[in-house]
Amino acid sequence: MAPPINTAHFEQLKASGDLPSPKGVALAIMRLTSQDDVSMAELARIIRTDPAFVGRLIKAANGVIGYGRRPIASVQDALTVLGMPAIRTMALGFSLMTNYKSGACEAFDYADYWSSCLAAAVTTQAVCMRTRAAAPDETYCLGLLASVGELALATLYPKEYAEVLREVKAKPGLQIIELESRRFGMNHAELGAAMLADWGMPRVFTEAAYHSDGLGDCPFPDGSRERTLTEALMIARTMGELCLTAEAARPPVMRRLLQLGSRLSFDESSTVELCDGVAREWVEWGVLLNVKAEALPPFEQMRRQAAQVDEVPAEQEAPSDPVAVKAPEPVAPVAEAIVRPLVAPAPEPAGLSVLLASADEAASAALRQLLLNAGYKVAIVRDVSMAAEFALDYEPDIFVVDWALTDKGGEESIRAVRETRIGRGMFIVILSERRDEEFMVRAYGLGVDDVLSKPVSPRLLLARLEAGKRVTTMHSEIERDREEIRHFAAELAVSNRRLQEVAMMDPLTGFPNRRFFVDRLLQEWAASTRNKRPLSCVIVDVDNFRIINDTYGHEVGDSVLRQISTAMRDVLRSHDVVARTGGDEFLVMCPDTPLEAAQACAERLRAAVEGAEIVSGMLNLKLTVSVGLAARDASIGDTDALVRRAEQGLQTAKQAGRNRVSGVQLRPHVAGA
């Protein structure tokens, strides 16, 4: 089932150096993680040199820890949560996104490509958190990179691939896969899967990426992990497409999304809920990564629109006037459903957008032409029941309502618009034959910005709209300022996390400090109580360290501590938490670890230091450590008591001659103690 790509051809492409590849810190991370003896502290040190990657990594870790857990705030915690494979592929994905935001292929929309990939990443993660087909952190990376073959072809063959894209656009029925294969001897799905495999992604991921591109029937059996991952990626690709689709063209894409969700036993309400969450996450990630990601309307609304379009008879789907849509005679409720999806703006002038709600076909046509000549974009809706809904979807700068739509209908439309965040920024003008005081007071009370008498004076209308233009321009500037503030807030959050991390980090060894350790120990104590799981604590003290400082000086002492820390780090398990809590003292917390396993861990630490060759300048030193340990039992009432018990074990080890491990557990741990 492996993607059929010519290996020799792919190796030639790699050798050319032109394939998209990681750079800078990401390249250093990938090289480091390819080594067998890499340590978390060394990896964290490299990651900290790139503040932007730190922020992205911490956000990714917080996305997979689940509800009710303390938010991740440090690189060390993020590494523990995500693990080495996810860190590697995240570094790769974020590096490609940073370094390939533009390129030489003129017909390839780089901004839309990354926007779609980001939506796919968030969707894949969300789906896999529900299906448990794979680790959510790794599937985020899979979604982000699943379409990397498209970027690769645009990078390798910018002119030729631009021609392929233009040909496909000119002939909608043409299959891009076939054109790519004829032109380049491979298609983007094959190339992308080969690149993912070359970057070390599991085979199940590369095959899912290849088959999710719609290349024939999915070959995997129903219910298999491969099938679930493939269908998760198909949902993700469709979600990416929907995020970039114009409002009027969304219903068929939404239907396809619901159908794909049903394959994974998601009912429509579950799919809608999932998509709403993805849309919010997509916007948040977009701010952090500086990738285009705009807020989407509620997916329940899109689901209803898709269902309504399904019900429309085929002969009603294509109006003769592509700009102004007149509602059919109200012979059936479903007839009104086609008005909103089919109302389309006029061809794109450079000016502001105007939505004209008017049932008078002749008057609205004249006003439309007047506004087009003045440089406005114009859309018309003639069904009063759809005016407010379309105004919120189309989001015009100026909303002109003909009060002849009936007082009640016009009033309800304006009130509905003004009650929304989007509607509060619109400039609303009403056209009415009434000018009495009662009417004017009621209109302005609804939130109308201006009232014009009918018949409308063209010069006066344009003058009033010019005033509205100033107001809407001011709103746009305010919104841009808010966006800048949001972006600044995201960057500030990253900086704050880094400051918090520095405050909890020992600069000499790269280990967390006592403050961090105490905080984590309290968390694990609560988890131990709640889940009835064991918890152990180990304390390590360097034997005769004061003699080294007094004899050789503090510079040598610092070098010794760094090398001892490296030796300890290499033998700790990934879920152990180590901290430097004093001059030559270290604390290690071992979650889900009974006394016997903690004793084995402590012995590994002792042996690692004893066997390490400590070199500083011309000195070649052999050092040892004494280790005390304790496991939670019924006699230990809190975290302080657990640490004190470990300290008692340390004193016993020192009194017995040093370079040894000592610890006891008085009574078995009682659940809830």
XYZ file of C-alpha atoms in Angstrom:
673
model
C 0.000 0.000 0.000
C 3.022 2.276 -0.009
C 2.782 5.299 -2.322
C 4.183 4.354 -5.765
C 7.045 6.800 -6.262
C 10.313 6.139 -8.071
C 12.925 5.930 -5.308
C 15.821 6.936 -7.552
C 13.879 9.963 -8.783
C 13.104 11.041 -5.228
C 16.741 10.655 -4.181
C 17.759 12.880 -7.098
C 15.314 15.543 -5.920
C 16.737 15.328 -2.402
C 20.278 15.590 -3.682
C 19.398 18.721 -5.662
C 18.744 20.592 -2.411
C 15.631 22.231 -3.873
C 12.987 20.302 -1.930
C 11.320 22.264 0.890
C 13.387 21.563 3.996
C 13.757 22.856 7.576
C 16.164 25.649 8.364
C 17.824 27.228 11.383
C 16.645 26.045 14.786
C 14.262 23.515 13.238
C 17.154 21.870 11.401
C 19.158 21.730 14.636
C 16.177 20.148 16.426
C 15.743 17.505 13.737
C 19.440 16.628 13.777
C 19.487 16.432 17.561
C 16.351 14.282 17.800
C 17.828 11.816 15.315
C 20.484 10.901 17.895
C 19.855 8.041 20.300
C 21.292 9.760 23.370
C 19.565 13.124 23.102
C 18.473 14.619 26.415
C 15.392 16.712 27.067
C 17.450 19.502 28.643
C 19.723 19.778 25.622
C 16.696 19.861 23.334
C 15.062 22.511 25.524
C 18.213 24.643 25.351
C 18.088 24.697 21.540
C 14.347 25.390 21.482
C 14.730 28.384 23.814
C 16.880 30.147 21.234
C 13.744 30.605 19.084
C 11.077 32.522 21.088
C 8.486 32.121 18.317
C 8.830 28.327 18.345
C 8.602 28.345 22.152
C 5.189 30.006 21.973
C 3.928 27.621 19.292
C 5.208 24.593 21.191
C 3.534 25.624 24.444
C 0.241 26.303 22.667
C 0.410 22.871 21.026
C 1.063 21.219 24.395
C -1.863 23.021 25.997
C -4.055 21.785 23.141
C -3.573 18.126 24.103
C -3.431 18.106 27.927
C -7.213 18.014 28.301
C -9.570 19.857 30.584
C -8.950 20.218 34.284
C -5.159 20.172 33.963
C -2.850 23.020 34.893
C -1.837 24.936 31.730
C 1.609 24.219 30.342
C 3.869 27.257 30.828
C 7.424 26.004 30.222
C 9.416 24.341 27.486
C 10.340 21.487 29.830
C 6.680 20.678 30.519
C 5.803 20.984 26.822
C 8.538 18.494 25.914
C 7.247 16.056 28.509
C 3.655 16.311 27.248
C 4.403 16.184 23.518
C 7.356 13.807 23.329
C 10.256 13.682 20.916
C 8.459 12.631 17.659
C 5.911 15.434 17.885
C 8.586 18.033 18.702
C 10.543 16.940 15.650
C 7.646 17.216 13.213
C 6.339 20.453 14.741
C 9.738 22.051 14.280
C 9.690 20.849 10.689
C 6.166 22.096 9.961
C 6.574 25.513 11.565
C 9.924 26.005 9.820
C 8.397 25.270 6.415
C 5.517 27.622 7.182
C 7.936 30.409 8.095
C 10.373 29.952 5.211
C 7.958 29.107 2.385
C 5.251 31.742 2.803
C 6.035 32.979 -0.679
C 7.780 31.649 -3.753
C 8.361 31.833 -7.467
C 5.271 29.896 -8.597
C 2.930 32.706 -9.649
C -0.235 30.609 -9.858
C 0.287 28.970 -6.451
C -1.464 30.880 -3.649
C 0.994 30.431 -0.773
C -1.182 32.313 1.738
C -4.262 30.173 0.991
C -2.131 27.014 1.029
C -0.849 27.601 4.577
C -4.232 28.812 5.763
C -5.798 25.575 4.532
C -2.979 23.460 6.002
C -3.404 25.141 9.386
C -7.140 24.426 9.367
C -6.382 20.813 8.406
C -3.878 20.511 11.269
C -6.357 21.694 13.890
C -9.122 19.514 12.402
C -6.984 16.354 12.302
C -6.030 16.869 15.927
C -9.658 17.443 16.973
C -10.915 14.356 15.110
C -8.163 12.133 16.524
C -8.834 13.352 20.058
C -12.325 11.880 19.598
C -11.448 8.730 17.670
C -8.152 8.041 19.494
C -6.663 6.801 16.228
C -3.291 8.361 17.103
C -1.683 10.818 19.498
C -3.313 14.251 18.948
C 0.006 16.113 19.009
C 1.455 13.981 16.226
C -1.735 14.160 14.152
C -1.630 17.958 14.319
C 1.713 17.737 12.504
C 0.303 15.184 10.072
C -2.569 17.503 9.146
C -0.193 20.443 8.744
C 2.124 18.549 6.363
C -0.262 16.167 4.577
C -0.379 18.391 1.468
C 3.321 19.249 1.405
C 3.669 17.651 -2.046
C 1.831 20.621 -3.560
C 4.308 23.043 -1.995
C 7.184 20.860 -3.150
C 6.088 20.876 -6.812
C 5.570 24.649 -6.662
C 9.083 24.984 -5.246
C 10.821 22.530 -7.575
C 9.109 23.545 -10.816
C 7.644 27.048 -10.321
C 6.990 27.887 -13.983
C 5.838 24.431 -15.057
C 3.580 23.968 -12.022
C 2.045 27.399 -12.598
C 1.095 26.236 -16.095
C -0.489 23.087 -14.655
C -2.510 25.116 -12.143
C -3.700 27.542 -14.813
C -4.719 24.684 -17.092
C -6.727 23.036 -14.309
C -8.398 26.356 -13.511
C -9.303 26.904 -17.157
C -10.726 23.375 -17.514
C -12.600 22.509 -14.282
C -13.114 18.860 -15.267
C -9.385 18.235 -15.613
C -7.693 16.161 -12.910
C -4.566 17.816 -11.516
C -3.147 14.433 -10.482
C -3.078 13.247 -14.097
C -1.496 16.471 -15.338
C 1.194 16.327 -12.654
C 2.046 12.720 -13.433
C 2.377 13.431 -17.153
C 4.405 16.591 -16.603
C 6.714 15.588 -13.736
C 6.627 11.792 -13.611
C 4.900 11.927 -10.198
C 1.984 13.681 -8.554
C 1.848 15.789 -5.421
C 0.324 12.980 -3.312
C 3.170 10.589 -4.144
C 5.848 13.201 -3.588
C 4.293 14.385 -0.331
C 4.052 10.855 1.097
C 7.683 10.201 0.148
C 8.769 13.408 1.903
C 6.817 12.513 5.056
C 8.441 9.082 5.117
C 11.875 10.617 4.582
C 11.263 12.948 7.541
C 10.606 9.952 9.776
C 6.810 9.931 10.000
C 5.304 6.508 10.737
C 4.207 4.446 7.740
C 0.570 4.570 8.869
C 0.737 8.383 8.624
C 2.341 8.482 5.182
C -0.175 6.032 3.748
C -3.091 7.936 5.287
C -1.777 11.169 3.767
C -1.464 9.549 0.348
C -4.884 7.877 0.268
C -6.725 10.854 1.795
C -6.089 12.797 -1.422
C -8.936 10.941 -3.143
C -6.734 8.621 -5.201
C -9.190 5.793 -5.752
C -11.014 3.837 -3.057
C -9.494 3.661 0.411
C -7.838 0.199 0.614
C -7.995 -0.158 4.400
C -10.691 -2.211 6.173
C -13.479 -0.456 8.055
C -12.639 0.238 11.681
C -8.891 -0.080 11.180
C -6.527 2.574 12.459
C -5.336 3.261 8.911
C -8.895 3.768 7.688
C -9.754 6.094 10.593
C -6.647 8.209 10.029
C -7.311 8.413 6.296
C -10.896 9.550 6.846
C -9.776 12.001 9.543
C -7.445 13.578 6.978
C -10.226 13.666 4.387
C -12.370 15.599 6.879
C -9.412 17.874 7.581
C -8.786 18.607 3.897
C -12.488 19.394 3.412
C -12.460 21.674 6.447
C -9.453 23.486 4.991
C -11.342 23.909 1.741
C -14.458 25.182 3.526
C -12.452 27.794 5.446
C -11.336 29.353 2.158
C -14.575 28.976 0.204
C -16.736 31.986 -0.565
C -19.989 32.112 1.380
C -22.252 31.366 -1.596
C -20.280 28.224 -2.495
C -20.138 26.713 0.998
C -23.317 24.554 1.061
C -21.973 21.690 -1.114
C -18.673 21.679 0.794
C -20.585 21.626 4.087
C -22.671 18.682 2.872
C -19.501 16.805 1.984
C -18.062 17.564 5.426
C -21.161 16.157 7.142
C -21.039 13.043 4.967
C -17.386 12.449 5.830
C -18.169 12.894 9.512
C -20.858 10.226 9.281
C -18.222 7.716 8.120
C -16.614 8.058 11.553
C -20.015 7.721 13.251
C -20.272 11.450 13.993
C -23.860 12.639 13.835
C -24.479 16.086 12.349
C -24.637 17.843 15.711
C -21.295 16.271 16.733
C -19.680 17.350 13.469
C -21.048 20.877 13.862
C -19.742 21.082 17.444
C -16.323 19.803 16.384
C -16.117 22.271 13.484
C -17.075 25.238 15.668
C -14.219 24.367 18.009
C -11.817 23.930 15.107
C -12.796 27.312 13.661
C -11.988 29.045 16.945
C -8.655 27.247 17.267
C -7.834 28.036 13.626
C -8.198 31.763 14.269
C -6.072 31.568 17.442
C -3.320 29.661 15.630
C -3.568 32.112 12.730
C -2.775 35.022 15.039
C 0.173 33.156 16.572
C 1.615 32.042 13.219
C 0.676 35.152 11.245
C -1.366 33.025 8.855
C -4.640 34.175 7.297
C -7.522 32.837 9.398
C -10.829 34.680 9.553
C -13.790 34.007 11.817
C -16.429 31.745 10.269
C -20.194 31.881 10.817
C -21.685 29.266 13.163
C -21.574 25.831 11.573
C -25.163 25.128 12.588
C -26.118 28.027 10.349
C -24.061 26.565 7.491
C -25.626 23.159 8.107
C -29.123 24.639 7.779
C -28.150 26.486 4.624
C -26.760 23.290 3.111
C -30.002 21.464 3.970
C -32.103 24.260 2.435
C -30.149 24.218 -0.813
C -30.673 20.451 -0.946
C -34.434 21.066 -1.027
C -34.429 23.625 -3.868
C -35.746 22.317 -7.209
C -33.056 22.269 -9.893
C -34.861 24.772 -12.128
C -34.756 27.391 -9.330
C -31.015 27.184 -8.662
C -29.805 29.603 -11.362
C -31.404 33.072 -11.420
C -31.277 35.087 -14.597
C -29.873 38.162 -12.827
C -26.581 37.242 -11.133
C -26.629 40.383 -9.007
C -30.186 41.049 -7.866
C -32.283 38.104 -6.782
C -35.995 38.371 -6.533
C -37.674 35.959 -4.179
C -40.094 33.533 -5.885
C -43.756 33.772 -5.159
C -44.385 32.573 -1.597
C -46.187 29.403 -2.565
C -44.061 27.254 -0.293
C -41.771 27.956 2.671
C -38.776 26.422 0.901
C -38.881 29.101 -1.823
C -37.485 31.729 0.543
C -34.484 29.532 1.285
C -32.826 30.166 -2.050
C -32.655 33.949 -1.712
C -29.738 34.359 0.646
C -27.298 31.823 -0.824
C -27.813 33.139 -4.348
C -27.566 36.912 -3.752
C -24.185 37.936 -5.122
C -22.362 41.259 -5.224
C -21.546 43.018 -8.438
C -18.085 42.693 -9.944
C -15.402 43.947 -7.558
C -14.844 47.694 -7.658
C -12.381 49.141 -5.187
C -14.907 51.014 -2.999
C -16.911 50.112 0.067
C -19.677 47.525 -0.057
C -23.383 48.398 0.070
C -26.302 46.067 0.679
C -29.585 47.431 -0.634
C -32.755 45.870 0.776
C -35.600 46.903 -1.530
C -38.666 45.213 -2.946
C -38.996 47.836 -5.704
C -37.186 46.270 -8.639
C -37.055 49.378 -10.818
C -35.938 51.716 -8.019
C -33.311 49.297 -6.741
C -31.883 48.840 -10.243
C -31.494 52.601 -10.606
C -29.888 52.929 -7.183
C -27.581 50.042 -7.915
C -26.299 51.678 -11.084
C -25.848 54.993 -9.275
C -23.774 53.344 -6.552
C -21.731 51.268 -9.001
C -20.853 54.443 -10.919
C -19.746 56.014 -7.638
C -17.325 53.130 -6.979
C -19.307 51.067 -4.480
C -19.733 47.293 -4.482
C -23.456 46.578 -4.468
C -25.639 43.614 -3.579
C -29.428 43.593 -3.527
C -31.850 41.498 -1.530
C -35.582 41.796 -2.225
C -37.016 39.426 0.360
C -37.559 41.165 3.704
C -37.315 37.936 5.696
C -33.772 37.351 4.400
C -32.442 40.934 4.629
C -30.985 40.749 8.152
C -29.535 37.265 7.688
C -27.840 38.206 4.437
C -26.536 41.472 5.943
C -24.768 39.461 8.649
C -23.305 37.025 6.107
C -22.323 39.591 3.462
C -21.090 42.094 6.108
C -21.536 45.263 4.029
C -19.986 48.530 5.100
C -23.294 50.313 4.440
C -26.797 48.815 4.792
C -29.585 50.702 2.930
C -33.138 49.628 3.824
C -36.188 50.689 1.836
C -38.944 51.231 4.403
C -41.469 50.228 1.749
C -40.548 46.701 2.713
C -43.207 47.444 5.418
C -42.553 49.071 8.738
C -42.538 45.819 10.651
C -40.135 44.048 8.303
C -37.686 46.934 8.084
C -37.761 47.445 11.829
C -37.072 43.772 12.548
C -34.211 43.675 10.036
C -32.466 46.682 11.547
C -32.966 45.506 15.112
C -31.605 42.042 14.268
C -28.520 43.536 12.617
C -27.790 46.016 15.395
C -27.929 43.312 18.068
C -24.852 41.599 16.603
C -21.169 42.503 16.875
C -20.850 42.687 13.079
C -23.949 44.853 12.723
C -22.789 47.415 15.251
C -20.139 48.593 12.805
C -22.430 49.017 9.795
C -23.664 52.422 8.641
C -27.434 52.013 8.267
C -29.547 54.303 6.097
C -33.311 53.986 5.617
C -35.327 55.284 2.697
C -38.886 56.277 3.572
C -41.751 58.493 2.467
C -42.467 59.287 6.102
C -40.766 62.228 7.814
C -43.021 62.792 10.847
C -41.430 63.180 14.269
C -42.770 59.925 15.709
C -41.322 57.925 12.809
C -37.933 59.658 12.977
C -37.639 59.092 16.748
C -38.516 55.420 16.338
C -36.015 54.987 13.480
C -33.119 56.579 15.319
C -34.064 54.583 18.418
C -33.498 51.403 16.430
C -29.930 52.486 15.693
C -30.398 53.971 12.227
C -27.590 56.367 11.268
C -29.501 58.398 8.664
C -32.989 58.787 7.108
C -33.561 59.884 3.516
C -36.889 60.892 1.993
C -38.330 59.170 -1.046
C -38.089 59.777 -3.894
C -34.340 59.765 -3.246
C -32.145 62.603 -4.479
C -29.058 60.960 -6.046
C -26.737 63.779 -4.975
C -28.042 63.752 -1.420
C -27.781 59.953 -1.202
C -24.157 59.990 -2.344
C -23.375 62.817 0.092
C -24.907 60.876 2.985
C -23.063 57.717 1.973
C -19.833 59.711 1.851
C -20.452 60.593 5.489
C -21.103 56.916 6.142
C -17.829 56.084 4.423
C -15.969 58.163 6.993
C -17.689 56.292 9.813
C -17.042 52.833 8.367
C -13.426 53.753 7.604
C -13.034 54.722 11.236
C -14.535 51.373 12.309
C -12.103 49.556 9.985
C -9.165 51.421 11.464
C -10.351 50.558 14.958
C -10.662 46.902 13.957
C -7.143 46.946 12.502
C -5.889 48.451 15.736
C -7.673 45.710 17.656
C -6.088 43.077 15.427
C -2.670 44.563 16.075
C -3.426 44.528 19.786
C -4.508 40.873 19.587
C -1.307 40.015 17.729
C 0.725 41.947 20.271
C -1.134 40.169 23.082
C -0.212 36.792 21.567
C 3.441 37.811 21.387
C 3.261 39.193 24.916
C 1.803 35.909 26.140
C 4.792 34.092 24.666
C 7.162 36.540 26.373
C 5.327 36.123 29.671
C 5.593 32.360 29.400
C 9.322 32.693 28.759
C 9.714 34.943 31.802
C 7.743 32.477 33.887
C 9.946 29.689 32.592
C 13.122 31.621 33.429
C 11.800 32.231 36.934
C 11.446 28.470 37.403
C 14.706 27.374 35.755
C 18.189 26.848 37.177
C 20.499 28.622 34.707
C 23.559 26.506 35.549
C 22.189 23.008 34.899
C 19.114 23.718 32.775
C 17.016 21.811 35.341
C 13.917 23.383 36.923
C 14.399 24.966 40.345
C 12.757 24.243 43.716
C 9.811 26.544 43.006
C 8.893 24.572 39.893
C 9.457 21.247 41.638
C 7.200 22.083 44.580
C 4.431 23.177 42.199
C 4.643 19.977 40.149
C 4.869 17.811 43.239
C 1.606 19.280 44.521
C -0.060 18.486 41.191
C 1.190 14.911 41.155
C 0.219 14.474 44.808
C -3.358 15.441 43.934
C -3.326 13.060 40.961
C -1.957 10.294 43.165
C -4.781 10.846 45.647
C -7.440 11.033 42.959
C -6.275 8.057 40.872
C -4.895 5.914 43.732
C -1.489 5.735 42.026
C 1.917 5.491 43.719
C 4.298 8.451 43.963
C 7.985 8.477 44.923
C 10.573 11.143 45.624
C 14.367 10.855 45.301
C 16.952 13.285 46.704
C 20.534 13.299 45.380
C 23.494 14.966 47.079
C 27.023 15.162 45.610
C 29.524 13.626 48.032
C 32.237 15.981 49.336
C 31.332 18.719 46.886
C 32.455 21.477 49.276
C 36.014 20.155 49.060
C 35.947 20.636 45.261
C 34.786 24.238 45.617
C 37.337 24.982 48.352
C 40.203 23.283 46.518
C 39.639 24.184 42.860
C 37.284 27.162 43.026
C 33.656 27.774 42.097
C 34.285 27.761 38.347
C 35.410 24.144 38.524
C 32.528 23.432 40.890
C 30.032 24.792 38.364
C 31.560 22.671 35.607
C 31.301 19.591 37.834
C 27.616 20.246 38.550
C 26.839 20.648 34.841
C 28.507 17.352 33.981
C 26.835 15.518 36.859
C 23.489 16.928 35.681
C 24.142 15.576 32.183
C 24.986 12.136 33.577
C 21.763 12.093 35.617
C 19.641 13.386 32.767
C 20.737 10.556 30.497
C 19.354 7.833 32.794
C 16.093 9.444 33.892
C 12.807 8.331 32.364
C 10.807 10.778 30.254
C 8.103 11.256 32.918
C 10.511 11.758 35.843
C 10.811 15.383 36.986
C 14.234 16.529 38.201
C 15.134 19.872 39.795
C 18.233 21.460 41.304
C 17.122 22.598 44.745
C 20.412 23.590 46.389
C 24.104 24.052 45.738
C 24.828 20.353 45.188
C 21.387 18.885 45.844
C 18.845 17.568 43.350
C 15.274 16.361 43.786
C 13.638 13.829 41.474
C 9.902 13.110 41.430
C 8.772 9.767 40.033
C 5.015 9.712 39.268
C 3.209 6.341 39.109
C 6.294 4.731 40.673
C 6.282 2.440 43.740
C 9.262 2.133 46.086
C 10.937 -0.767 44.251
C 10.900 1.004 40.873
C 12.034 4.278 42.486
C 14.932 2.407 44.081
C 15.981 1.114 40.668
C 15.807 4.679 39.323
C 17.887 5.970 42.253
C 20.479 3.265 41.698
C 20.761 4.220 38.023
C 21.416 7.817 39.065
C 24.087 6.774 41.549
C 25.811 4.458 39.069
C 25.671 7.037 36.276
C 27.505 9.637 38.369
C 30.017 7.103 39.672
C 30.781 5.977 36.130
C 30.986 9.480 34.637
C 34.354 10.974 33.771
C 34.250 14.534 35.091
C 36.731 16.744 33.232
C 37.505 20.393 33.959
C 40.605 21.853 32.365
C 43.511 19.603 33.341
C 41.499 17.926 36.086
C 40.031 14.476 35.689
C 37.739 13.773 38.647
C 35.750 10.780 39.874
C 32.745 11.706 41.981
C 29.922 9.916 43.723
C 26.502 10.801 45.087
C 24.430 9.711 48.044
C 20.766 9.108 47.334
C 17.750 8.993 49.611
C 14.265 8.032 48.513
C 10.743 7.683 49.804
C 7.464 6.393 48.421
C 4.112 7.716 49.501
C 2.436 5.569 52.150
C -0.263 5.875 54.780
C 2.079 7.603 57.240
C 2.932 10.464 54.852
C 0.319 13.172 55.014
C 1.572 15.740 52.508
C 4.334 16.619 50.052
C 6.577 18.146 52.729
C 6.461 14.906 54.679
C 7.365 12.965 51.521
C 10.445 15.145 50.912
C 11.448 14.897 54.603
C 11.248 11.096 54.406
C 13.561 11.170 51.374
C 15.958 13.451 53.301
C 16.002 10.913 56.134
C 17.019 8.284 53.607
C 19.778 10.600 52.339
C 21.171 11.038 55.854
C 21.139 7.272 56.324
C 23.075 6.826 53.069
C 25.701 9.383 54.149
C 26.086 7.859 57.601
C 26.537 4.422 56.027
C 29.583 5.625 54.063
C 28.169 7.649 51.081
C 27.903 6.506 47.433
C 24.800 4.476 48.154
C 20.984 4.512 48.038
C 18.776 4.371 51.125
C 15.023 4.512 51.558
C 12.136 2.718 53.255
C 8.379 2.589 52.974
C 6.766 2.136 56.363
C 3.257 1.082 55.318
C 1.521 0.548 51.957
C -0.176 3.633 50.495
C -3.857 3.682 51.372
C -6.165 4.995 48.637
C -7.185 8.580 49.382
C -4.565 9.013 52.119
